Amino acid sequence: MNAPIIDPLQGDFPEVIEEYLEHGVMKCIAFNRRGTLLAAGCSDGNCVIWDFETRGIAKELRDKECNAAITSVCWSKYGHRILVSAADKSLTLWDVVSGERITRTILQQTPLQARLHPGSSTPSLCLACPLSSAPMIVDLTTGSTTVLPVSVPDAGNGLVPASRNKFSDGTPPFTPTAACFNKYGDLVYVGNSKGEILIIDYKTIQVHAMVPVTGGAVIKNIVFSRNGQYLLTNSNDRTLRIYENLLPLKDGRRALDDLEATHKELNGVEKLKAVGSKCLTLFRDFQDSVTKVHWKAPCFSGDGEWVVGGCASKGEHKIYIWDRAGHLVKILEGPKEALIDLAWHPVHPIVVSVSLTGLVYIWAKDYTENWSAFAPDFKELEENEEYVEREDEFDLVPETEKVKESDVNEDDEVDIVTLEKDSAFSDSDMSQDELCFLPAIPSPDVPEQQDKGVESSSKLVDSNHSGSPLSEEAGPNGRATNHASSPLEDDAGGSRMKRKRKPSEKILELQAEKVKKPLKPSGRLSKVKNKSVADLDNAEDNSNLYI
């Protein structure tokens, strides 16, 4: 897929609903890394994988132990694993190709969101954001959990003791807290209820930096762009904010240590804020100054140039699209159904949204035919016009100019093996093991049709045994078919099946004449009889050729 060729023709952002997907009641969606597969979690606990190129179901992951609604789905880096969180407090890791369940972990709180570690092709760690507790790192292999800090004490060095596996009491001490990995998964960014962004090293459970958000409102969502250069937050003050990431994409942990070394004279919260100012800087904020609506499921476009947010109002399916400079460029208005989740395609200008009724709407670019884009001298006519031929239009003119010789050396070898870097992906390290498509599996027959077939066959057998006149029906090509005599008969104790031949009309006539005209044995008549018997045998042999 060559994005530099596709993008100029497709436009930048979607405009209309192209079609919709329907399968049960879908609650959440997620694209794989290349945008070829779309995973959707349903209200019955199943996870459906759609082939986004054909818009057909490629795989359905069913867990017999889970009947609760799916709250989030997440792909692994190369698409071989899918992590599913459900309302029954479970985290399930699936193998996409085989459709088998790898692990299943039960938490003490319902996970609203779960994300696999982005730095591994077969991750065993995930970041879970429960409903009423702090975010935690979950080891899917052992089932152990490590709770991350969500606040920093006024006096201290940033080291907050974290409890493991169990809380001190069963009461929910926190409001829902948002968290996400950075691009390569060495740091965790947590947005708390105090309006602060904490940068945490999840291995040491230590807070290294803190960035206060303007207004101090509760942070409901936090997400990175695909290239890792920008961070998007959704606060309870109905404002979306973009922060520019000043840390290097790789070795961010080492860069934090260098920043801490430059602020040795500071301690506690002041030191964390000083380091945080060198990590994130406010780039832009977005809000609807007229309606003051809350936002749902904000995210970046695939290239990070656009910001999209869904309207959280009931009964409205509106999607707002801004450019990164802060200008509102489009408002997509859908059906009168609340929006609960959305995602932007990694490559194409396509947005996929989920409604409260469980339908998935696909928003795409509204294309218009413009032939002048392909031929600059092409003139579009609104109506037919009479064309007047020029006098010298079709005259043969000898070539006066020689064709310019090409500067390309034809002796050079053309490289058809090396892959060019795809600008649509910030980490275009295409792996040979990456899963982009799933083989098509034929869907099984519907049980109702099988029951009808068995019932109709039983009725047919009963009619055959009863000997009713309806047993002889018109067969294909207008021929009568006698169901009383089955086309297959048992031979040699049922071990061999052969087709029974139906006698031809000539044979039936000869048999009838033989019964009606019994002849006395004489010389001449015996010859005639022998001749008729020979004709009968020949007729039977000829009938065998047609069967």
PDB file of C-alpha atoms in Angstrom, residues 143-392:
ATOM      1  CA  GLY A 143      -1.821 -13.389  37.284  1.00  0.00           C
ATOM      2  CA  SER A 144       0.050 -11.077  39.688  1.00  0.00           C
ATOM      3  CA  THR A 145      -0.824  -7.367  39.773  1.00  0.00           C
ATOM      4  CA  THR A 146       1.190  -4.274  40.678  1.00  0.00           C
ATOM      5  CA  VAL A 147      -0.817  -1.165  41.533  1.00  0.00           C
ATOM      6  CA  LEU A 148       0.611   2.101  40.224  1.00  0.00           C
ATOM      7  CA  PRO A 149       0.595   5.335  42.254  1.00  0.00           C
ATOM      8  CA  VAL A 150      -1.986   7.948  41.292  1.00  0.00           C
ATOM      9  CA  SER A 151      -0.839  10.799  43.527  1.00  0.00           C
ATOM     10  CA  VAL A 152       2.330  12.225  45.008  1.00  0.00           C
ATOM     11  CA  PRO A 153       2.667  13.175  48.677  1.00  0.00           C
ATOM     12  CA  ASP A 154       3.671  16.749  49.400  1.00  0.00           C
ATOM     13  CA  ALA A 155       6.808  15.608  51.186  1.00  0.00           C
ATOM     14  CA  GLY A 156       8.814  12.783  49.745  1.00  0.00           C
ATOM     15  CA  ASN A 157      11.067  11.700  46.975  1.00  0.00           C
ATOM     16  CA  GLY A 158       8.342  10.463  44.693  1.00  0.00           C
ATOM     17  CA  LEU A 159       8.563   6.855  45.850  1.00  0.00           C
ATOM     18  CA  VAL A 160       5.054   5.701  46.707  1.00  0.00           C
ATOM     19  CA  PRO A 161       4.554   2.262  48.243  1.00  0.00           C
ATOM     20  CA  ALA A 162       2.293   0.154  46.087  1.00  0.00           C
ATOM     21  CA  SER A 163       0.214  -2.754  47.256  1.00  0.00           C
ATOM     22  CA  ARG A 164       0.302  -6.032  45.342  1.00  0.00           C
ATOM     23  CA  ASN A 165      -2.614  -8.329  44.543  1.00  0.00           C
ATOM     24  CA  LYS A 166      -4.815  -7.141  47.411  1.00  0.00           C
ATOM     25  CA  PHE A 167      -6.195  -3.852  48.607  1.00  0.00           C
ATOM     26  CA  SER A 168      -6.213  -2.892  52.262  1.00  0.00           C
ATOM     27  CA  ASP A 169     -10.017  -2.803  52.222  1.00  0.00           C
ATOM     28  CA  GLY A 170     -12.726  -3.521  49.735  1.00  0.00           C
ATOM     29  CA  THR A 171     -13.934   0.058  49.425  1.00  0.00           C
ATOM     30  CA  PRO A 172     -13.269   1.886  46.143  1.00  0.00           C
ATOM     31  CA  PRO A 173     -10.702   4.553  47.096  1.00  0.00           C
ATOM     32  CA  PHE A 174     -10.279   6.127  43.625  1.00  0.00           C
ATOM     33  CA  THR A 175     -12.366   7.453  40.804  1.00  0.00           C
ATOM     34  CA  PRO A 176     -11.702   5.884  37.390  1.00  0.00           C
ATOM     35  CA  THR A 177      -8.168   6.849  36.378  1.00  0.00           C
ATOM     36  CA  ALA A 178      -6.779   6.957  32.840  1.00  0.00           C
ATOM     37  CA  ALA A 179      -3.351   5.576  31.935  1.00  0.00           C
ATOM     38  CA  CYS A 180      -1.381   4.530  28.865  1.00  0.00           C
ATOM     39  CA  PHE A 181       2.068   3.323  27.806  1.00  0.00           C
ATOM     40  CA  ASN A 182       4.374   5.525  25.799  1.00  0.00           C
ATOM     41  CA  LYS A 183       5.414   4.411  22.318  1.00  0.00           C
ATOM     42  CA  TYR A 184       7.932   1.738  23.324  1.00  0.00           C
ATOM     43  CA  GLY A 185       6.408   0.868  26.696  1.00  0.00           C
ATOM     44  CA  ASP A 186       9.209   1.876  29.072  1.00  0.00           C
ATOM     45  CA  LEU A 187       7.099   4.534  30.829  1.00  0.00           C
ATOM     46  CA  VAL A 188       3.474   4.856  31.931  1.00  0.00           C
ATOM     47  CA  TYR A 189       1.572   8.150  31.793  1.00  0.00           C
ATOM     48  CA  VAL A 190      -1.236   8.375  34.370  1.00  0.00           C
ATOM     49  CA  GLY A 191      -3.934  11.063  34.522  1.00  0.00           C
ATOM     50  CA  ASN A 192      -5.494  11.342  37.995  1.00  0.00           C
ATOM     51  CA  SER A 193      -8.559  12.992  39.507  1.00  0.00           C
ATOM     52  CA  LYS A 194      -6.541  16.033  40.623  1.00  0.00           C
ATOM     53  CA  GLY A 195      -5.799  17.086  37.056  1.00  0.00           C
ATOM     54  CA  GLU A 196      -2.184  15.881  37.048  1.00  0.00           C
ATOM     55  CA  ILE A 197      -0.221  13.797  34.568  1.00  0.00           C
ATOM     56  CA  LEU A 198       2.257  11.495  36.293  1.00  0.00           C
ATOM     57  CA  ILE A 199       5.172   9.888  34.455  1.00  0.00           C
ATOM     58  CA  ILE A 200       5.929   6.554  36.164  1.00  0.00           C
ATOM     59  CA  ASP A 201       8.538   3.865  35.745  1.00  0.00           C
ATOM     60  CA  TYR A 202       6.349   0.793  36.221  1.00  0.00           C
ATOM     61  CA  LYS A 203       9.336  -1.462  36.974  1.00  0.00           C
ATOM     62  CA  THR A 204      10.390   0.505  40.063  1.00  0.00           C
ATOM     63  CA  ILE A 205       6.903   1.933  40.813  1.00  0.00           C
ATOM     64  CA  GLN A 206       8.449   5.399  41.033  1.00  0.00           C
ATOM     65  CA  VAL A 207       7.019   8.732  39.904  1.00  0.00           C
ATOM     66  CA  HIS A 208       9.687  10.680  38.002  1.00  0.00           C
ATOM     67  CA  ALA A 209       7.733  13.704  36.777  1.00  0.00           C
ATOM     68  CA  MET A 210       4.420  15.479  37.201  1.00  0.00           C
ATOM     69  CA  VAL A 211       2.636  17.863  34.806  1.00  0.00           C
ATOM     70  CA  PRO A 212      -0.314  19.847  36.231  1.00  0.00           C
ATOM     71  CA  VAL A 213      -3.238  20.358  33.838  1.00  0.00           C
ATOM     72  CA  THR A 214      -4.857  23.766  33.631  1.00  0.00           C
ATOM     73  CA  GLY A 215      -8.002  23.914  35.755  1.00  0.00           C
ATOM     74  CA  GLY A 216      -7.194  20.780  37.736  1.00  0.00           C
ATOM     75  CA  ALA A 217     -10.181  18.834  36.343  1.00  0.00           C
ATOM     76  CA  VAL A 218     -10.441  15.043  36.380  1.00  0.00           C
ATOM     77  CA  ILE A 219      -8.634  13.437  33.438  1.00  0.00           C
ATOM     78  CA  LYS A 220     -10.936  10.874  31.837  1.00  0.00           C
ATOM     79  CA  ASN A 221      -8.877   9.766  28.818  1.00  0.00           C
ATOM     80  CA  ILE A 222      -5.206   9.870  27.897  1.00  0.00           C
ATOM     81  CA  VAL A 223      -3.734   8.550  24.649  1.00  0.00           C
ATOM     82  CA  PHE A 224      -0.560   8.910  22.572  1.00  0.00           C
ATOM     83  CA  SER A 225      -0.365   9.462  18.834  1.00  0.00           C
ATOM     84  CA  ARG A 226       1.012   6.607  16.738  1.00  0.00           C
ATOM     85  CA  ASN A 227       4.360   8.330  16.274  1.00  0.00           C
ATOM     86  CA  GLY A 228       4.648   9.006  20.024  1.00  0.00           C
ATOM     87  CA  GLN A 229       5.273  12.735  19.608  1.00  0.00           C
ATOM     88  CA  TYR A 230       1.963  14.030  20.985  1.00  0.00           C
ATOM     89  CA  LEU A 231      -0.203  13.212  24.006  1.00  0.00           C
ATOM     90  CA  LEU A 232      -3.971  13.840  24.040  1.00  0.00           C
ATOM     91  CA  THR A 233      -6.000  14.240  27.257  1.00  0.00           C
ATOM     92  CA  ASN A 234      -9.742  14.519  27.845  1.00  0.00           C
ATOM     93  CA  SER A 235     -10.645  16.338  31.041  1.00  0.00           C
ATOM     94  CA  ASN A 236     -13.882  16.758  32.936  1.00  0.00           C
ATOM     95  CA  ASP A 237     -13.869  20.490  32.126  1.00  0.00           C
ATOM     96  CA  ARG A 238     -15.013  19.568  28.577  1.00  0.00           C
ATOM     97  CA  THR A 239     -11.643  20.374  27.030  1.00  0.00           C
ATOM     98  CA  LEU A 240      -9.283  18.279  24.930  1.00  0.00           C
ATOM     99  CA  ARG A 241      -5.598  19.154  25.267  1.00  0.00           C
ATOM    100  CA  ILE A 242      -2.580  18.197  23.170  1.00  0.00           C
ATOM    101  CA  TYR A 243       0.852  18.015  24.802  1.00  0.00           C
ATOM    102  CA  GLU A 244       4.070  17.746  22.860  1.00  0.00           C
ATOM    103  CA  ASN A 245       6.368  14.996  24.078  1.00  0.00           C
ATOM    104  CA  LEU A 246       9.852  16.408  24.660  1.00  0.00           C
ATOM    105  CA  LEU A 247      11.419  13.113  25.715  1.00  0.00           C
ATOM    106  CA  PRO A 248      13.164  10.941  23.119  1.00  0.00           C
ATOM    107  CA  LEU A 249      11.036   8.090  21.801  1.00  0.00           C
ATOM    108  CA  LYS A 250      13.631   5.527  22.877  1.00  0.00           C
ATOM    109  CA  ASP A 251      15.488   5.495  26.182  1.00  0.00           C
ATOM    110  CA  GLY A 252      13.002   7.830  27.814  1.00  0.00           C
ATOM    111  CA  ARG A 253      13.885   6.372  31.201  1.00  0.00           C
ATOM    112  CA  ARG A 254      17.538   7.392  30.809  1.00  0.00           C
ATOM    113  CA  ALA A 255      16.495  10.894  29.720  1.00  0.00           C
ATOM    114  CA  LEU A 256      14.464  11.235  32.921  1.00  0.00           C
ATOM    115  CA  ASP A 257      17.513  10.354  35.011  1.00  0.00           C
ATOM    116  CA  ASP A 258      19.502  13.078  33.243  1.00  0.00           C
ATOM    117  CA  LEU A 259      16.750  15.633  33.923  1.00  0.00           C
ATOM    118  CA  GLU A 260      16.590  14.660  37.587  1.00  0.00           C
ATOM    119  CA  ALA A 261      20.359  15.127  37.848  1.00  0.00           C
ATOM    120  CA  THR A 262      20.048  18.717  36.654  1.00  0.00           C
ATOM    121  CA  HIS A 263      17.514  19.550  39.415  1.00  0.00           C
ATOM    122  CA  LYS A 264      19.305  18.156  42.454  1.00  0.00           C
ATOM    123  CA  GLU A 265      18.718  21.342  44.423  1.00  0.00           C
ATOM    124  CA  LEU A 266      14.933  20.737  44.342  1.00  0.00           C
ATOM    125  CA  ASN A 267      12.995  18.171  46.314  1.00  0.00           C
ATOM    126  CA  GLY A 268       9.526  16.668  46.424  1.00  0.00           C
ATOM    127  CA  VAL A 269       6.719  18.065  44.288  1.00  0.00           C
ATOM    128  CA  GLU A 270       8.761  21.015  43.064  1.00  0.00           C
ATOM    129  CA  LYS A 271      11.358  18.696  41.600  1.00  0.00           C
ATOM    130  CA  LEU A 272       8.693  16.561  39.916  1.00  0.00           C
ATOM    131  CA  LYS A 273       7.080  19.637  38.378  1.00  0.00           C
ATOM    132  CA  ALA A 274      10.432  20.944  37.166  1.00  0.00           C
ATOM    133  CA  VAL A 275      11.225  17.646  35.497  1.00  0.00           C
ATOM    134  CA  GLY A 276       7.671  17.446  34.101  1.00  0.00           C
ATOM    135  CA  SER A 277       8.036  20.830  32.408  1.00  0.00           C
ATOM    136  CA  LYS A 278      10.947  19.363  30.434  1.00  0.00           C
ATOM    137  CA  CYS A 279       8.916  16.287  29.460  1.00  0.00           C
ATOM    138  CA  LEU A 280       5.570  17.677  28.264  1.00  0.00           C
ATOM    139  CA  THR A 281       4.514  21.089  27.045  1.00  0.00           C
ATOM    140  CA  LEU A 282       0.980  22.228  26.221  1.00  0.00           C
ATOM    141  CA  PHE A 283       0.560  22.479  22.459  1.00  0.00           C
ATOM    142  CA  ARG A 284      -3.173  23.145  21.868  1.00  0.00           C
ATOM    143  CA  ASP A 285      -6.580  22.742  23.491  1.00  0.00           C
ATOM    144  CA  PHE A 286      -9.982  22.089  21.890  1.00  0.00           C
ATOM    145  CA  GLN A 287     -13.522  22.670  23.070  1.00  0.00           C
ATOM    146  CA  ASP A 288     -16.946  23.584  21.761  1.00  0.00           C
ATOM    147  CA  SER A 289     -17.371  27.085  23.136  1.00  0.00           C
ATOM    148  CA  VAL A 290     -21.052  27.180  22.175  1.00  0.00           C
ATOM    149  CA  THR A 291     -22.549  23.895  23.396  1.00  0.00           C
ATOM    150  CA  LYS A 292     -19.880  23.003  26.005  1.00  0.00           C
ATOM    151  CA  VAL A 293     -20.341  19.274  25.385  1.00  0.00           C
ATOM    152  CA  HIS A 294     -18.411  16.476  27.065  1.00  0.00           C
ATOM    153  CA  TRP A 295     -16.173  14.349  24.853  1.00  0.00           C
ATOM    154  CA  LYS A 296     -16.055  10.616  24.308  1.00  0.00           C
ATOM    155  CA  ALA A 297     -13.193   8.408  23.055  1.00  0.00           C
ATOM    156  CA  PRO A 298     -10.847  11.102  21.670  1.00  0.00           C
ATOM    157  CA  CYS A 299      -7.958   9.981  19.482  1.00  0.00           C
ATOM    158  CA  PHE A 300      -5.498  11.027  16.771  1.00  0.00           C
ATOM    159  CA  SER A 301      -5.596  10.227  13.099  1.00  0.00           C
ATOM    160  CA  GLY A 302      -3.120   7.711  11.755  1.00  0.00           C
ATOM    161  CA  ASP A 303      -0.546  10.364  10.830  1.00  0.00           C
ATOM    162  CA  GLY A 304      -1.262  12.520  13.893  1.00  0.00           C
ATOM    163  CA  GLU A 305      -2.368  15.530  11.820  1.00  0.00           C
ATOM    164  CA  TRP A 306      -6.016  15.409  12.942  1.00  0.00           C
ATOM    165  CA  VAL A 307      -7.751  15.139  16.306  1.00  0.00           C
ATOM    166  CA  VAL A 308     -11.170  13.533  16.579  1.00  0.00           C
ATOM    167  CA  GLY A 309     -13.601  13.452  19.492  1.00  0.00           C
ATOM    168  CA  GLY A 310     -17.105  12.073  19.871  1.00  0.00           C
ATOM    169  CA  CYS A 311     -19.962  13.975  21.458  1.00  0.00           C
ATOM    170  CA  ALA A 312     -20.978  12.387  24.772  1.00  0.00           C
ATOM    171  CA  SER A 313     -24.532  13.786  24.713  1.00  0.00           C
ATOM    172  CA  LYS A 314     -27.393  11.287  24.767  1.00  0.00           C
ATOM    173  CA  GLY A 315     -29.265  10.818  21.532  1.00  0.00           C
ATOM    174  CA  GLU A 316     -26.554  12.474  19.400  1.00  0.00           C
ATOM    175  CA  HIS A 317     -24.024  10.769  17.168  1.00  0.00           C
ATOM    176  CA  LYS A 318     -21.682  13.667  16.389  1.00  0.00           C
ATOM    177  CA  ILE A 319     -17.963  13.476  15.660  1.00  0.00           C
ATOM    178  CA  TYR A 320     -15.807  16.611  15.750  1.00  0.00           C
ATOM    179  CA  ILE A 321     -12.606  16.788  13.698  1.00  0.00           C
ATOM    180  CA  TRP A 322      -9.900  19.419  14.296  1.00  0.00           C
ATOM    181  CA  ASP A 323      -6.553  19.968  12.702  1.00  0.00           C
ATOM    182  CA  ARG A 324      -3.576  20.047  15.010  1.00  0.00           C
ATOM    183  CA  ALA A 325      -3.487  23.848  14.840  1.00  0.00           C
ATOM    184  CA  GLY A 326      -6.834  23.976  16.652  1.00  0.00           C
ATOM    185  CA  HIS A 327      -9.240  24.741  13.805  1.00  0.00           C
ATOM    186  CA  LEU A 328     -12.531  22.853  13.629  1.00  0.00           C
ATOM    187  CA  VAL A 329     -12.697  21.458  10.085  1.00  0.00           C
ATOM    188  CA  LYS A 330     -15.679  19.090  10.158  1.00  0.00           C
ATOM    189  CA  ILE A 331     -18.628  17.938  12.264  1.00  0.00           C
ATOM    190  CA  LEU A 332     -19.969  14.522  11.286  1.00  0.00           C
ATOM    191  CA  GLU A 333     -23.625  14.041  12.211  1.00  0.00           C
ATOM    192  CA  GLY A 334     -24.925  10.488  12.331  1.00  0.00           C
ATOM    193  CA  PRO A 335     -28.188   8.875  13.417  1.00  0.00           C
ATOM    194  CA  LYS A 336     -30.014   9.773  16.613  1.00  0.00           C
ATOM    195  CA  GLU A 337     -28.046   7.239  18.627  1.00  0.00           C
ATOM    196  CA  ALA A 338     -25.509   7.897  21.359  1.00  0.00           C
ATOM    197  CA  LEU A 339     -21.844   7.310  20.513  1.00  0.00           C
ATOM    198  CA  ILE A 340     -19.885   5.022  22.835  1.00  0.00           C
ATOM    199  CA  ASP A 341     -16.580   4.393  21.008  1.00  0.00           C
ATOM    200  CA  LEU A 342     -14.673   5.382  17.874  1.00  0.00           C
ATOM    201  CA  ALA A 343     -11.353   4.741  16.141  1.00  0.00           C
ATOM    202  CA  TRP A 344      -9.443   6.283  13.219  1.00  0.00           C
ATOM    203  CA  HIS A 345      -8.028   3.990  10.549  1.00  0.00           C
ATOM    204  CA  PRO A 346      -4.197   3.784  10.738  1.00  0.00           C
ATOM    205  CA  VAL A 347      -3.711   4.580   7.028  1.00  0.00           C
ATOM    206  CA  HIS A 348      -6.874   5.802   5.327  1.00  0.00           C
ATOM    207  CA  PRO A 349      -9.068   8.798   6.197  1.00  0.00           C
ATOM    208  CA  ILE A 350     -11.728   6.540   7.686  1.00  0.00           C
ATOM    209  CA  VAL A 351     -13.379   6.806  11.085  1.00  0.00           C
ATOM    210  CA  VAL A 352     -15.286   3.903  12.648  1.00  0.00           C
ATOM    211  CA  SER A 353     -17.815   4.660  15.391  1.00  0.00           C
ATOM    212  CA  VAL A 354     -19.978   2.484  17.640  1.00  0.00           C
ATOM    213  CA  SER A 355     -23.527   3.483  18.518  1.00  0.00           C
ATOM    214  CA  LEU A 356     -25.507   2.639  21.624  1.00  0.00           C
ATOM    215  CA  THR A 357     -27.611   0.177  19.629  1.00  0.00           C
ATOM    216  CA  GLY A 358     -24.531  -1.919  18.825  1.00  0.00           C
ATOM    217  CA  LEU A 359     -24.029  -0.922  15.179  1.00  0.00           C
ATOM    218  CA  VAL A 360     -20.609   0.057  13.815  1.00  0.00           C
ATOM    219  CA  TYR A 361     -20.696   2.942  11.325  1.00  0.00           C
ATOM    220  CA  ILE A 362     -17.910   3.472   8.792  1.00  0.00           C
ATOM    221  CA  TRP A 363     -17.285   7.108   7.847  1.00  0.00           C
ATOM    222  CA  ALA A 364     -15.334   7.695   4.635  1.00  0.00           C
ATOM    223  CA  LYS A 365     -14.506  10.384   2.110  1.00  0.00           C
ATOM    224  CA  ASP A 366     -17.254  11.499  -0.274  1.00  0.00           C
ATOM    225  CA  TYR A 367     -15.580  11.174  -3.663  1.00  0.00           C
ATOM    226  CA  THR A 368     -16.525  13.322  -6.658  1.00  0.00           C
ATOM    227  CA  GLU A 369     -15.401  12.672 -10.216  1.00  0.00           C
ATOM    228  CA  ASN A 370     -12.960  15.303 -11.407  1.00  0.00           C
ATOM    229  CA  TRP A 371     -11.402  14.268 -14.710  1.00  0.00           C
ATOM    230  CA  SER A 372      -9.403  17.461 -14.992  1.00  0.00           C
ATOM    231  CA  ALA A 373      -7.235  16.152 -12.154  1.00  0.00           C
ATOM    232  CA  PHE A 374      -5.959  13.436 -14.503  1.00  0.00           C
ATOM    233  CA  ALA A 375      -5.857  15.486 -17.749  1.00  0.00           C
ATOM    234  CA  PRO A 376      -5.212  19.217 -17.252  1.00  0.00           C
ATOM    235  CA  ASP A 377      -6.410  20.067 -20.785  1.00  0.00           C
ATOM    236  CA  PHE A 378      -9.674  18.150 -20.305  1.00  0.00           C
ATOM    237  CA  LYS A 379     -12.744  20.383 -20.450  1.00  0.00           C
ATOM    238  CA  GLU A 380     -15.947  19.351 -18.714  1.00  0.00           C
ATOM    239  CA  LEU A 381     -19.156  20.242 -20.554  1.00  0.00           C
ATOM    240  CA  GLU A 382     -22.488  20.858 -18.894  1.00  0.00           C
ATOM    241  CA  GLU A 383     -24.352  20.004 -22.111  1.00  0.00           C
ATOM    242  CA  ASN A 384     -23.622  18.734 -25.611  1.00  0.00           C
ATOM    243  CA  GLU A 385     -21.848  21.139 -27.959  1.00  0.00           C
ATOM    244  CA  GLU A 386     -21.255  20.916 -31.703  1.00  0.00           C
ATOM    245  CA  TYR A 387     -17.610  20.302 -32.459  1.00  0.00           C
ATOM    246  CA  VAL A 388     -16.042  21.941 -35.488  1.00  0.00           C
ATOM    247  CA  GLU A 389     -13.034  20.134 -36.875  1.00  0.00           C
ATOM    248  CA  ARG A 390      -9.963  22.163 -37.680  1.00  0.00           C
ATOM    249  CA  GLU A 391      -8.686  22.008 -41.225  1.00  0.00           C
ATOM    250  CA  ASP A 392      -5.257  20.647 -40.263  1.00  0.00           C
TER     251      ASP A 392
END
